[in-house]
mmCIF file with all atom_site columns, C-alpha atoms and ligand atoms in Angstrom:
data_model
loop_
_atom_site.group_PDB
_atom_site.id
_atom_site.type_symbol
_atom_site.label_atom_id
_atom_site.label_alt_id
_atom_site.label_comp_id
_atom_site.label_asym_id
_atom_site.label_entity_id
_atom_site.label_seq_id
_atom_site.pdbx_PDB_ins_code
_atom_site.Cartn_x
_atom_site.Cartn_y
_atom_site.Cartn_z
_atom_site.occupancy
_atom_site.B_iso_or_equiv
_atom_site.pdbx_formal_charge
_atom_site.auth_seq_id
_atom_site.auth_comp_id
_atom_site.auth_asym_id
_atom_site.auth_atom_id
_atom_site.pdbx_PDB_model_num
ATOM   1   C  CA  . UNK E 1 1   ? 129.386 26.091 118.865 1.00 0.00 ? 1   UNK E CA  1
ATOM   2   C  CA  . UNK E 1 2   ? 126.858 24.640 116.394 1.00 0.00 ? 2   UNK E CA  1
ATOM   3   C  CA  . UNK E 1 3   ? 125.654 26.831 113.872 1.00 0.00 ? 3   UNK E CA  1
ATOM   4   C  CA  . UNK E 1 4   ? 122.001 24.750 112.915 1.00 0.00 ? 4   UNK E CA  1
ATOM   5   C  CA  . UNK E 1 5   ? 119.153 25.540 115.199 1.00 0.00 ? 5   UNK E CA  1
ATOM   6   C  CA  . UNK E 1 6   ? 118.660 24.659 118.291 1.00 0.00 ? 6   UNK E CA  1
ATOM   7   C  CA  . UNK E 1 7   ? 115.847 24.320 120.964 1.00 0.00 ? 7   UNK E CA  1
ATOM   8   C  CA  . UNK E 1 8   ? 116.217 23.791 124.634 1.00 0.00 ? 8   UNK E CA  1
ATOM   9   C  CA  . UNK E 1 9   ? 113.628 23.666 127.291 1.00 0.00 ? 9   UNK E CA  1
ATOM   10  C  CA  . UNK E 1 10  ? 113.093 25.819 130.655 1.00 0.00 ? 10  UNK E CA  1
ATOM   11  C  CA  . UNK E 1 11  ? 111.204 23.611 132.987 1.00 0.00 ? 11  UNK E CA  1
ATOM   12  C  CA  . UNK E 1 12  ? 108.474 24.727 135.589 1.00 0.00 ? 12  UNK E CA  1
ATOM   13  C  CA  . UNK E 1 13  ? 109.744 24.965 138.573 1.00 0.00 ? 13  UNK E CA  1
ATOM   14  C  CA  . UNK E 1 14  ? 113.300 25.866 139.026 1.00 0.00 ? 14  UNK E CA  1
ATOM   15  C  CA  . UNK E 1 15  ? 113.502 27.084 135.465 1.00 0.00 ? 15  UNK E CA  1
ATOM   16  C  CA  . UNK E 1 16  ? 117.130 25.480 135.111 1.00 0.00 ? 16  UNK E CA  1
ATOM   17  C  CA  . UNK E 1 17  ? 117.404 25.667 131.221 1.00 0.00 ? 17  UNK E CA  1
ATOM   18  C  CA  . UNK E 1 18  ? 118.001 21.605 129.497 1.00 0.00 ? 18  UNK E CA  1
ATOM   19  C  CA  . UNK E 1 19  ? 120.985 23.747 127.606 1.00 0.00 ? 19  UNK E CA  1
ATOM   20  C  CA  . UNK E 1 20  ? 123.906 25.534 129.765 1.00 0.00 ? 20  UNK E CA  1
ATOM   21  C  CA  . UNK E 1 21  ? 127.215 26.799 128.613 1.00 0.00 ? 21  UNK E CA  1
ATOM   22  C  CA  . UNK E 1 22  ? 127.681 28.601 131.601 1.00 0.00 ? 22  UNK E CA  1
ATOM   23  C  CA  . UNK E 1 23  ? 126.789 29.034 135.212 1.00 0.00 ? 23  UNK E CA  1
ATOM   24  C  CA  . UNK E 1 24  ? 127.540 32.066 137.199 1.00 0.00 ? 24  UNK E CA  1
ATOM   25  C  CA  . UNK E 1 25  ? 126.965 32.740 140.749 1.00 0.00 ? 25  UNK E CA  1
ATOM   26  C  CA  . UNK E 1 26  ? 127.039 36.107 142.742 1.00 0.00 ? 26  UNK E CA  1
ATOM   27  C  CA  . UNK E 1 27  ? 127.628 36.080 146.112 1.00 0.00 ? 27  UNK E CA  1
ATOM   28  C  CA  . UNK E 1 28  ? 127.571 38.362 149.030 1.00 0.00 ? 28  UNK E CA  1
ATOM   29  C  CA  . UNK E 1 29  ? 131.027 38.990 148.462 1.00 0.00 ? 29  UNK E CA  1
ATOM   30  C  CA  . UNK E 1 30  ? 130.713 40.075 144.612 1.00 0.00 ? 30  UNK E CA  1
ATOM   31  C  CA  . UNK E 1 31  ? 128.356 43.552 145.930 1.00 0.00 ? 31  UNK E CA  1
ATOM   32  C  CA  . UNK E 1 32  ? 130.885 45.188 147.774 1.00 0.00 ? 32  UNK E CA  1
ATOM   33  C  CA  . UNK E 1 33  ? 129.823 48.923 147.805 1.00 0.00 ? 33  UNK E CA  1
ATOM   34  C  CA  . UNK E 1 34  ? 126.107 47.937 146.325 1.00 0.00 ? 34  UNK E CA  1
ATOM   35  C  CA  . UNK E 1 35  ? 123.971 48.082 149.535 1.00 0.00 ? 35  UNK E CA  1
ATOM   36  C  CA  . UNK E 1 36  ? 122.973 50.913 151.368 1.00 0.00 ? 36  UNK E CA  1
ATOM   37  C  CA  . UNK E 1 37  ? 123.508 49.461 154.457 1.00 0.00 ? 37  UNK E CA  1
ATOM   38  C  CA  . UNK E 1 38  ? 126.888 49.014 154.372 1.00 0.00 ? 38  UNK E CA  1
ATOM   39  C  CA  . UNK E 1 39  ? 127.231 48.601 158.313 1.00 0.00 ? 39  UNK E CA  1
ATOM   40  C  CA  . UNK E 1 40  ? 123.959 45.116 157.619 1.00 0.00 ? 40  UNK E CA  1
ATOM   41  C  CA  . UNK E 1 41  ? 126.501 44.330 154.508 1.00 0.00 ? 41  UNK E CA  1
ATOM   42  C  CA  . UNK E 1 42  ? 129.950 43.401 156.595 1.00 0.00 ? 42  UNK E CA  1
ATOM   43  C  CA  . UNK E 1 43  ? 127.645 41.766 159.392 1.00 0.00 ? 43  UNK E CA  1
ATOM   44  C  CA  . UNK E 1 44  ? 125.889 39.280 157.074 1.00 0.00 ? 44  UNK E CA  1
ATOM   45  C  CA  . UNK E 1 45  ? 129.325 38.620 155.222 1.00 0.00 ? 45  UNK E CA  1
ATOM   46  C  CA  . UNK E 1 46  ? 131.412 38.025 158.696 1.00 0.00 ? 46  UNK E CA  1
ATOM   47  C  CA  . UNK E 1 47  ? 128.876 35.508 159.146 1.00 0.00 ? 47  UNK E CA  1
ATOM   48  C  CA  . UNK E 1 48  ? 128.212 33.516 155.676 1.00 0.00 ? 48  UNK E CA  1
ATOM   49  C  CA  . UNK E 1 49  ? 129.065 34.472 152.138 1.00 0.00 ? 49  UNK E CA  1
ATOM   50  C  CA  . UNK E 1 50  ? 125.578 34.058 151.279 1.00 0.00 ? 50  UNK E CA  1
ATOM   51  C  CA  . UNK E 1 51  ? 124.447 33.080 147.392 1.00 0.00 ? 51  UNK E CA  1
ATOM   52  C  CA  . UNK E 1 52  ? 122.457 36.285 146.221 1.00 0.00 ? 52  UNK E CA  1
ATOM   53  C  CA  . UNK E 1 53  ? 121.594 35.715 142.423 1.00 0.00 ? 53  UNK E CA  1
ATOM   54  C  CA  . UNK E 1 54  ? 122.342 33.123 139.346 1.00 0.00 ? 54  UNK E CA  1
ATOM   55  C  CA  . UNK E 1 55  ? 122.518 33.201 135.957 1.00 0.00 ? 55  UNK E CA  1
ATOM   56  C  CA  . UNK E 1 56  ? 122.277 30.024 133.383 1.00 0.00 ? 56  UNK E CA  1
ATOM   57  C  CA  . UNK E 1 57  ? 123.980 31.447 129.904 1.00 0.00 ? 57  UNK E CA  1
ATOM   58  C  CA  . UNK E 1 58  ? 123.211 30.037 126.727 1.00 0.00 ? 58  UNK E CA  1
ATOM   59  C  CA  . UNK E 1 59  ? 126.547 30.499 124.950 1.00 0.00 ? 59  UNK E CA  1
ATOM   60  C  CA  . UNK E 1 60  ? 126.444 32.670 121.676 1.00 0.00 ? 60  UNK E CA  1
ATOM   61  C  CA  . UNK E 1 61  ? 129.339 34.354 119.628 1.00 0.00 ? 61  UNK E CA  1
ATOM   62  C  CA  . UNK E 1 62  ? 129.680 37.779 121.212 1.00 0.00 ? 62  UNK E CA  1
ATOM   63  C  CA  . UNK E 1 63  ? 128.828 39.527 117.667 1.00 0.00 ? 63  UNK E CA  1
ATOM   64  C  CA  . UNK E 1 64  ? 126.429 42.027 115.993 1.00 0.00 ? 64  UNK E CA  1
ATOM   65  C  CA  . UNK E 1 65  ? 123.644 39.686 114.839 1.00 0.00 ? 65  UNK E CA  1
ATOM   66  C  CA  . UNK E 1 66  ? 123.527 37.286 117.474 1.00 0.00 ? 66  UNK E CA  1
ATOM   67  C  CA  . UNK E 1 67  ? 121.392 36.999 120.821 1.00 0.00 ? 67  UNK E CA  1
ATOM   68  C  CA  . UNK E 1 68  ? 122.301 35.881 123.769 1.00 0.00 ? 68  UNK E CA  1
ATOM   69  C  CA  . UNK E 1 69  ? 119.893 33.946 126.024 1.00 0.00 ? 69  UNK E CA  1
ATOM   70  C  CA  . UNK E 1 70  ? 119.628 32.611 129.859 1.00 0.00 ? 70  UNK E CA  1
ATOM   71  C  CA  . UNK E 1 71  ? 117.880 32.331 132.715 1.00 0.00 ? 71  UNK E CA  1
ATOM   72  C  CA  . UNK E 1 72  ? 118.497 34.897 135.752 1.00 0.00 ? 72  UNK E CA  1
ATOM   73  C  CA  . UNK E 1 73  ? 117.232 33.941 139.108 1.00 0.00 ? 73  UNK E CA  1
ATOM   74  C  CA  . UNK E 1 74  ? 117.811 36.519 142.274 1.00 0.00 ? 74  UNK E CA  1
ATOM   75  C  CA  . UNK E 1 75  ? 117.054 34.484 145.326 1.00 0.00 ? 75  UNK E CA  1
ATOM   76  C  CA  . UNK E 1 76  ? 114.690 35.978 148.244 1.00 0.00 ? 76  UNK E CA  1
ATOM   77  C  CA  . UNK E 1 77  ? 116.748 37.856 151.123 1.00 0.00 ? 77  UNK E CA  1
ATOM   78  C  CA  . UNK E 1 78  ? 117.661 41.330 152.539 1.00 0.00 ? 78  UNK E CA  1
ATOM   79  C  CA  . UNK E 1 79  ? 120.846 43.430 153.533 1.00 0.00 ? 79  UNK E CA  1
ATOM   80  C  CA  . UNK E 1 80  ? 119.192 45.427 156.194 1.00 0.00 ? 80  UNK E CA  1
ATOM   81  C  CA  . UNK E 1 81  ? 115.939 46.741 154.722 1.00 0.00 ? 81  UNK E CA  1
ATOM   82  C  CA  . UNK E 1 82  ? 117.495 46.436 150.711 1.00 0.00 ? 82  UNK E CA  1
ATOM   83  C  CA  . UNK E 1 83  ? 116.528 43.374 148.755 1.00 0.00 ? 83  UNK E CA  1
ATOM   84  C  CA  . UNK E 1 84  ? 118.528 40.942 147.196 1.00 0.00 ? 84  UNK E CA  1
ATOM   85  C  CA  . UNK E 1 85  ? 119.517 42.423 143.918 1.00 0.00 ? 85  UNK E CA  1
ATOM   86  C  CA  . UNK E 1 86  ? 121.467 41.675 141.245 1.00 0.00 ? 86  UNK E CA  1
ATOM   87  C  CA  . UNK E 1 87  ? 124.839 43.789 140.655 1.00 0.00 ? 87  UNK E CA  1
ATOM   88  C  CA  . UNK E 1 88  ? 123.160 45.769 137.378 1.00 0.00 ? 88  UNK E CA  1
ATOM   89  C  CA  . UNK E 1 89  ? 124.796 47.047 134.656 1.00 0.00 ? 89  UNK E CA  1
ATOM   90  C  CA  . UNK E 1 90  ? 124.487 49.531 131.659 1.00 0.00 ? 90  UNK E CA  1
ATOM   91  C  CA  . UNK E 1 91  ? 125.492 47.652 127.981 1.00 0.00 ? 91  UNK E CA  1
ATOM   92  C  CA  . UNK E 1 92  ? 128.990 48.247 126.810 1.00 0.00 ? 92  UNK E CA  1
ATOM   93  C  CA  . UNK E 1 93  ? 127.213 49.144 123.554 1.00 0.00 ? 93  UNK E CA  1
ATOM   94  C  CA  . UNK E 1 94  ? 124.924 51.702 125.041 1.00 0.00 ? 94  UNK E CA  1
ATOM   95  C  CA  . UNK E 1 95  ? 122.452 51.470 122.005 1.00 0.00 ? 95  UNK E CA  1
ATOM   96  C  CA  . UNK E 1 96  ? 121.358 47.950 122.695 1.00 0.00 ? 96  UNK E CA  1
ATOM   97  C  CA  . UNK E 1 97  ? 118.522 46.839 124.253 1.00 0.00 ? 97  UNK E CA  1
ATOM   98  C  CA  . UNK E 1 98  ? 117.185 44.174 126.141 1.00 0.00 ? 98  UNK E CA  1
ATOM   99  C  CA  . UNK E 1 99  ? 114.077 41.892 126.543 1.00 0.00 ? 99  UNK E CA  1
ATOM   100 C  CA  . UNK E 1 100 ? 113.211 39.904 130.086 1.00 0.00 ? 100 UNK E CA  1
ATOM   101 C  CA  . UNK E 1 101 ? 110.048 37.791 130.586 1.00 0.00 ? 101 UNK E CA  1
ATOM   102 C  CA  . UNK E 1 102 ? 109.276 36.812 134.369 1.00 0.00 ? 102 UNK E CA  1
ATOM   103 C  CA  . UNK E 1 103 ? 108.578 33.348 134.634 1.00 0.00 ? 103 UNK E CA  1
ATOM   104 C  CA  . UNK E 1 104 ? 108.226 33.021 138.294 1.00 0.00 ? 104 UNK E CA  1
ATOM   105 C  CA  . UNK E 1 105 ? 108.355 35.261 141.957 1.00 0.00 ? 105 UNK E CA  1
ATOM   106 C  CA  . UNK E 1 106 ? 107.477 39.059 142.574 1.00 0.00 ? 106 UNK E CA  1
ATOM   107 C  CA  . UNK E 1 107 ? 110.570 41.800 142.224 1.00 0.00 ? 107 UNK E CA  1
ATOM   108 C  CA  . UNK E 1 108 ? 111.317 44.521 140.361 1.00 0.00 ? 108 UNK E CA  1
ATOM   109 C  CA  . UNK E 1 109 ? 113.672 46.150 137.040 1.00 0.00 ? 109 UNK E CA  1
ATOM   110 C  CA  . UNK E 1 110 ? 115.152 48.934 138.629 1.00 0.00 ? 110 UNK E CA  1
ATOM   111 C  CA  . UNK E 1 111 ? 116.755 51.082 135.440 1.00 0.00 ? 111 UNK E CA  1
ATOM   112 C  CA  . UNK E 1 112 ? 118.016 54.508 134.372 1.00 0.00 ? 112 UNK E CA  1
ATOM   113 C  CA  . UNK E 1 113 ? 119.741 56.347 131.613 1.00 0.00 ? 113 UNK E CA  1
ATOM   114 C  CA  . UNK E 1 114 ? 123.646 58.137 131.734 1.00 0.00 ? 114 UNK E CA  1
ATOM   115 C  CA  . UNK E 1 115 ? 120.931 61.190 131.492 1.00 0.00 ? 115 UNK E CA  1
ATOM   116 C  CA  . UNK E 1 116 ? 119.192 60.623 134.836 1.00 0.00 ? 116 UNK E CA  1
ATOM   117 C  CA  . UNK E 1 117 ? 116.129 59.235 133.756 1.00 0.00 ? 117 UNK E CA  1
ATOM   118 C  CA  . UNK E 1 118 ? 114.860 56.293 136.173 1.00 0.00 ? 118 UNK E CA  1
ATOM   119 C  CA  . UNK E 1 119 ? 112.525 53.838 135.913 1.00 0.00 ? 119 UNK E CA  1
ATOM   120 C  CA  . UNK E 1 120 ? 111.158 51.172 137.656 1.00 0.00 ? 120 UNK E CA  1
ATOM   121 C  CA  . UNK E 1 121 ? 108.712 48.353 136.558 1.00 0.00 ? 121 UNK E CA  1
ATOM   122 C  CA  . UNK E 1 122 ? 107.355 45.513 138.623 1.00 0.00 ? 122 UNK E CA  1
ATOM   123 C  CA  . UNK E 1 123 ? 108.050 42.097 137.563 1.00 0.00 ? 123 UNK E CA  1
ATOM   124 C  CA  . UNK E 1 124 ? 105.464 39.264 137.830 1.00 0.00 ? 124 UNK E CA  1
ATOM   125 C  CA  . UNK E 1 125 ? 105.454 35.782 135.962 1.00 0.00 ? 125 UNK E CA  1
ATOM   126 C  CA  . UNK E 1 126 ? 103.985 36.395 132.545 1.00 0.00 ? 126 UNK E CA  1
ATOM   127 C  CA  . UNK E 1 127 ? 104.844 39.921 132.202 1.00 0.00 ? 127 UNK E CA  1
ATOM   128 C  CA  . UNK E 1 128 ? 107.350 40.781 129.754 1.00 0.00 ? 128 UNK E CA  1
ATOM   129 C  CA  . UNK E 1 129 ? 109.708 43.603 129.809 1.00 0.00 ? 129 UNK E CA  1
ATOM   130 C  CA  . UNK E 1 130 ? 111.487 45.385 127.343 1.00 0.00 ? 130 UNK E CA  1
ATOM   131 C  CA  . UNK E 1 131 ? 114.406 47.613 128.347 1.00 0.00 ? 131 UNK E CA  1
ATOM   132 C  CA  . UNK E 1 132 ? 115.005 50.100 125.276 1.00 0.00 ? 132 UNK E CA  1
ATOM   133 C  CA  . UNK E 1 133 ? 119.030 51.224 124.560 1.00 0.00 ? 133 UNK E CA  1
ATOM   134 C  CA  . UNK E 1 134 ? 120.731 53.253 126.919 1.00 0.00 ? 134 UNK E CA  1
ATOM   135 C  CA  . UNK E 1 135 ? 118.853 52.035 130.132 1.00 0.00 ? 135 UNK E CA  1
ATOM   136 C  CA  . UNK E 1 136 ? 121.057 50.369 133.150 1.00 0.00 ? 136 UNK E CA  1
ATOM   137 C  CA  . UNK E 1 137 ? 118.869 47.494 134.484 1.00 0.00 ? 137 UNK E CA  1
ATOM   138 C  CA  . UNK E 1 138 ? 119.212 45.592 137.538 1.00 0.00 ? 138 UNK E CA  1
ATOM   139 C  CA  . UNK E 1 139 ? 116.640 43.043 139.120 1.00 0.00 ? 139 UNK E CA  1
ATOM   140 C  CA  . UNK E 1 140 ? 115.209 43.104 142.543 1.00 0.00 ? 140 UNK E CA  1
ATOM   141 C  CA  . UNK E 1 141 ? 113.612 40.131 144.335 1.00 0.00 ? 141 UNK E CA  1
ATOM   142 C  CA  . UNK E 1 142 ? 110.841 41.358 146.522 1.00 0.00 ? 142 UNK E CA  1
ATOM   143 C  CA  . UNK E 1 143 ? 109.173 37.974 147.827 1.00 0.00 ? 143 UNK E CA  1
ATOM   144 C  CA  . UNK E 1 144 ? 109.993 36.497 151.065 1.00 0.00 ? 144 UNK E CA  1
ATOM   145 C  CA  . UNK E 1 145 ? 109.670 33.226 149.559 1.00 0.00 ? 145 UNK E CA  1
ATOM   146 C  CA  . UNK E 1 146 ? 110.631 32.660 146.435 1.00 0.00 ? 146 UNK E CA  1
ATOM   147 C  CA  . UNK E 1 147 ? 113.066 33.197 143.693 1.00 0.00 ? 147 UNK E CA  1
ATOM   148 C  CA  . UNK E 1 148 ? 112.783 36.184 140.957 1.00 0.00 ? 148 UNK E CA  1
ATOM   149 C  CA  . UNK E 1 149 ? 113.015 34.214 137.535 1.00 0.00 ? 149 UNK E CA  1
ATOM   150 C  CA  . UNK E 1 150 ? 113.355 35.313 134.209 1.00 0.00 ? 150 UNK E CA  1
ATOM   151 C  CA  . UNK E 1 151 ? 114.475 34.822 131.129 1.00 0.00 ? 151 UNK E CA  1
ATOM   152 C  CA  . UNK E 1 152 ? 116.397 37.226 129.117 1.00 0.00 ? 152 UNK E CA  1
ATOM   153 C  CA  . UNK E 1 153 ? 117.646 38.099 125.251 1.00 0.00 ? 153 UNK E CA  1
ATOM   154 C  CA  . UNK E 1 154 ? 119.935 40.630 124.264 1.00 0.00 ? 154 UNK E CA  1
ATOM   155 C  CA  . UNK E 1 155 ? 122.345 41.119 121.349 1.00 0.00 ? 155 UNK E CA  1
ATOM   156 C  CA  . UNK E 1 156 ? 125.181 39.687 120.861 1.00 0.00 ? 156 UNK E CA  1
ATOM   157 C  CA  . UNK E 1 157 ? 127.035 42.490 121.109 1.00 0.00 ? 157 UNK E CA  1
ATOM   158 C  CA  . UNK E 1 158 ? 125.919 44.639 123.444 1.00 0.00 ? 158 UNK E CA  1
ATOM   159 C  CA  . UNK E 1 159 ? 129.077 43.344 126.104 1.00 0.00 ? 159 UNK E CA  1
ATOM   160 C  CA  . UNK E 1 160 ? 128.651 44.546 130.030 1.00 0.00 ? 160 UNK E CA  1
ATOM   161 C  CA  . UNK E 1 161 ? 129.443 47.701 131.685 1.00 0.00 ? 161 UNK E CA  1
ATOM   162 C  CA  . UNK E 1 162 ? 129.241 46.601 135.628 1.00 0.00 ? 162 UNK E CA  1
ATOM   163 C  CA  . UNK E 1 163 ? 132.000 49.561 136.602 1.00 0.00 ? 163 UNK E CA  1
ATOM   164 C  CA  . UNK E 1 164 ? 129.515 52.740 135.856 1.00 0.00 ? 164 UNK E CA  1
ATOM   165 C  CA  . UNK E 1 165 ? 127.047 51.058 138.318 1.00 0.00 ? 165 UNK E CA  1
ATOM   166 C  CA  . UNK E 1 166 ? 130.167 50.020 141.001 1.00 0.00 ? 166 UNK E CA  1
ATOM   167 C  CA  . UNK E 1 167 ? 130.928 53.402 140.938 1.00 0.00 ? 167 UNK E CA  1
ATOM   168 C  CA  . UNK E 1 168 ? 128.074 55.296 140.744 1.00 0.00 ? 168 UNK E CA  1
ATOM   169 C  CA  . UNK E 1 169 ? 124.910 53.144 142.219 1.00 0.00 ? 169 UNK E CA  1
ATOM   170 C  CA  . UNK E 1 170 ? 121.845 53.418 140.713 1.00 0.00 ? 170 UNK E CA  1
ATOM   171 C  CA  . UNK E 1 171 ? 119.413 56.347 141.635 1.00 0.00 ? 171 UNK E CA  1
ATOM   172 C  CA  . UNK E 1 172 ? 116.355 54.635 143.110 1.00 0.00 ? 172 UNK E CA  1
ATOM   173 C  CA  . UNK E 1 173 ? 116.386 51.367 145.800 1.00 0.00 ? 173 UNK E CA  1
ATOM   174 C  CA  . UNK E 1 174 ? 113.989 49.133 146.725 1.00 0.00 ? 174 UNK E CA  1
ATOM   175 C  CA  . UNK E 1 175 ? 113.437 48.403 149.855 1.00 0.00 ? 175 UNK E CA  1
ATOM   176 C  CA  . UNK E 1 176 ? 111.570 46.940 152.636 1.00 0.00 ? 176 UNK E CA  1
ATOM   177 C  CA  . UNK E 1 177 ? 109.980 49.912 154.684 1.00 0.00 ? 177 UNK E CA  1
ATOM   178 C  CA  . UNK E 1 178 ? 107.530 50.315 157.663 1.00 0.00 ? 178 UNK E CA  1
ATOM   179 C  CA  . UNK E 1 179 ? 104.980 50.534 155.165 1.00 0.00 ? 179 UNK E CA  1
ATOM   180 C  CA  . UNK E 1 180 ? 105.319 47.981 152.868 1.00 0.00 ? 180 UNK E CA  1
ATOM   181 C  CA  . UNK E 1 181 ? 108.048 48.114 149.635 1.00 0.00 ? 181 UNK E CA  1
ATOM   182 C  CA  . UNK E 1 182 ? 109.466 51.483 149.073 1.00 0.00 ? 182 UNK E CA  1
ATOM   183 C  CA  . UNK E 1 183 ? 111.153 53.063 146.439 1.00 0.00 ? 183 UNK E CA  1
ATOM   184 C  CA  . UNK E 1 184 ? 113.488 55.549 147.686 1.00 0.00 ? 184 UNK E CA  1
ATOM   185 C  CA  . UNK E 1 185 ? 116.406 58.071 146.182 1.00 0.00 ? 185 UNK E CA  1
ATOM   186 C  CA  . UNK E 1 186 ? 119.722 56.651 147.187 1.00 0.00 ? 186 UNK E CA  1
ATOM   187 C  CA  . UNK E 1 187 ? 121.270 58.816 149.527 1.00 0.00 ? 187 UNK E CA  1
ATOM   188 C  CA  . UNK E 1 188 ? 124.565 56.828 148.256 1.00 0.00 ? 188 UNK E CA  1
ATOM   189 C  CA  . UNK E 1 189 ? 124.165 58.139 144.764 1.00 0.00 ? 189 UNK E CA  1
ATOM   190 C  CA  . UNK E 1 190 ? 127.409 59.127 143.304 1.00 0.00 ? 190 UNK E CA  1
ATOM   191 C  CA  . UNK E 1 191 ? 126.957 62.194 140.775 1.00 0.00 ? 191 UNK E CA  1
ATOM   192 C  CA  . UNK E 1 192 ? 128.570 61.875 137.514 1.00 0.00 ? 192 UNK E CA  1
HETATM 193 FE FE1 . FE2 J 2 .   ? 121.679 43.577 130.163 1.00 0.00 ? 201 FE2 J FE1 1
#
């Protein structure tokens, strides 16, 4: 891993960085437990184990002083009324924050704190985002159309806690209602 500076480009559109160290992909599969309709969930997978979010990692050392980079991009879809989402998670370091800037679609940063607090902020290209420590965050694609992109930095050390949110859920959902996009309580909420 070179240690002199580096530059890298994120082209318009498709936002695929010119640098990757790693590529991960999150399918249908990888959510077990995360939709509220869990009845819409083992439909959809009995039929295709559909390709729900990416994420395009620029490789850093995993220490204090660092920042870690990439691209995250939820694709458009629903599991019953819920949108495609990505699995969330609080930082292993819980006092580490987190910066995303939208580059392209509509969605949403669904986030809370171990206290209960909840937040939710829309997401639109230019708009940037800054999750302060202690916050769970997980994106939410709301188009029909097109892909939730953004780019995110974060320390190098702040590691990922995916279990609390496997466990628990988050508080709030977005989702599809007769009315437009709702944010709702979810009913599946595990208490701490
Ligand atoms: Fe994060």
């Amino acid at each position: 891993m070179p240690d002199s500076p580096f530059t890298f480009v994120i082209p318009a559109p498709g936002a695929i960085p010119s640098r990757v160290d790693n590529h991960i992909q999150r399918r249908l599969s990888a959510m077990q437990g995360q939709f509220l309709d869990q009845v819409a969930y083992a439909k959809m997978l009995s039929e295709s184990d559909r390709l729900i979010y990416e994420v395009y990692e620029i490789q850093r050392p995993q220490i204090e002083g660092e920042l870690l980079m990439g691209i995250s991009i939820v694709h458009p879809g629903k599991v019953g009324q819920e949108f495609y989402m990505t699995k969330g998670h609080f930082h292993t370091v819980l006092e580490t924050s987190e910066v995303y800037y939208c580059l392209q679609g509509e969605g949403y940063m669904v986030m809370e704190t171990p206290e209960g607090e909840t937040s939710v902020e829309s997401l639109a290209p230019g708009k940037v985002l800054y999750v302060p420590p202690r916050w769970a965050h997980r994106s939410v694609c709301s188009s029909r159309q097109q892909d939730l992109i953004t780019f995110f930095i974060y320390p190098g050390n702040a590691g990922h806690d995916y279990g609390t949110i496997e466990q628990l859920g988050f508080r709030k959902l977005v989702i599809e209602g007769e009315n437009g996009i709702e944010i709702i309580d979810n009913p599946r909420y595990q208490a701490r």
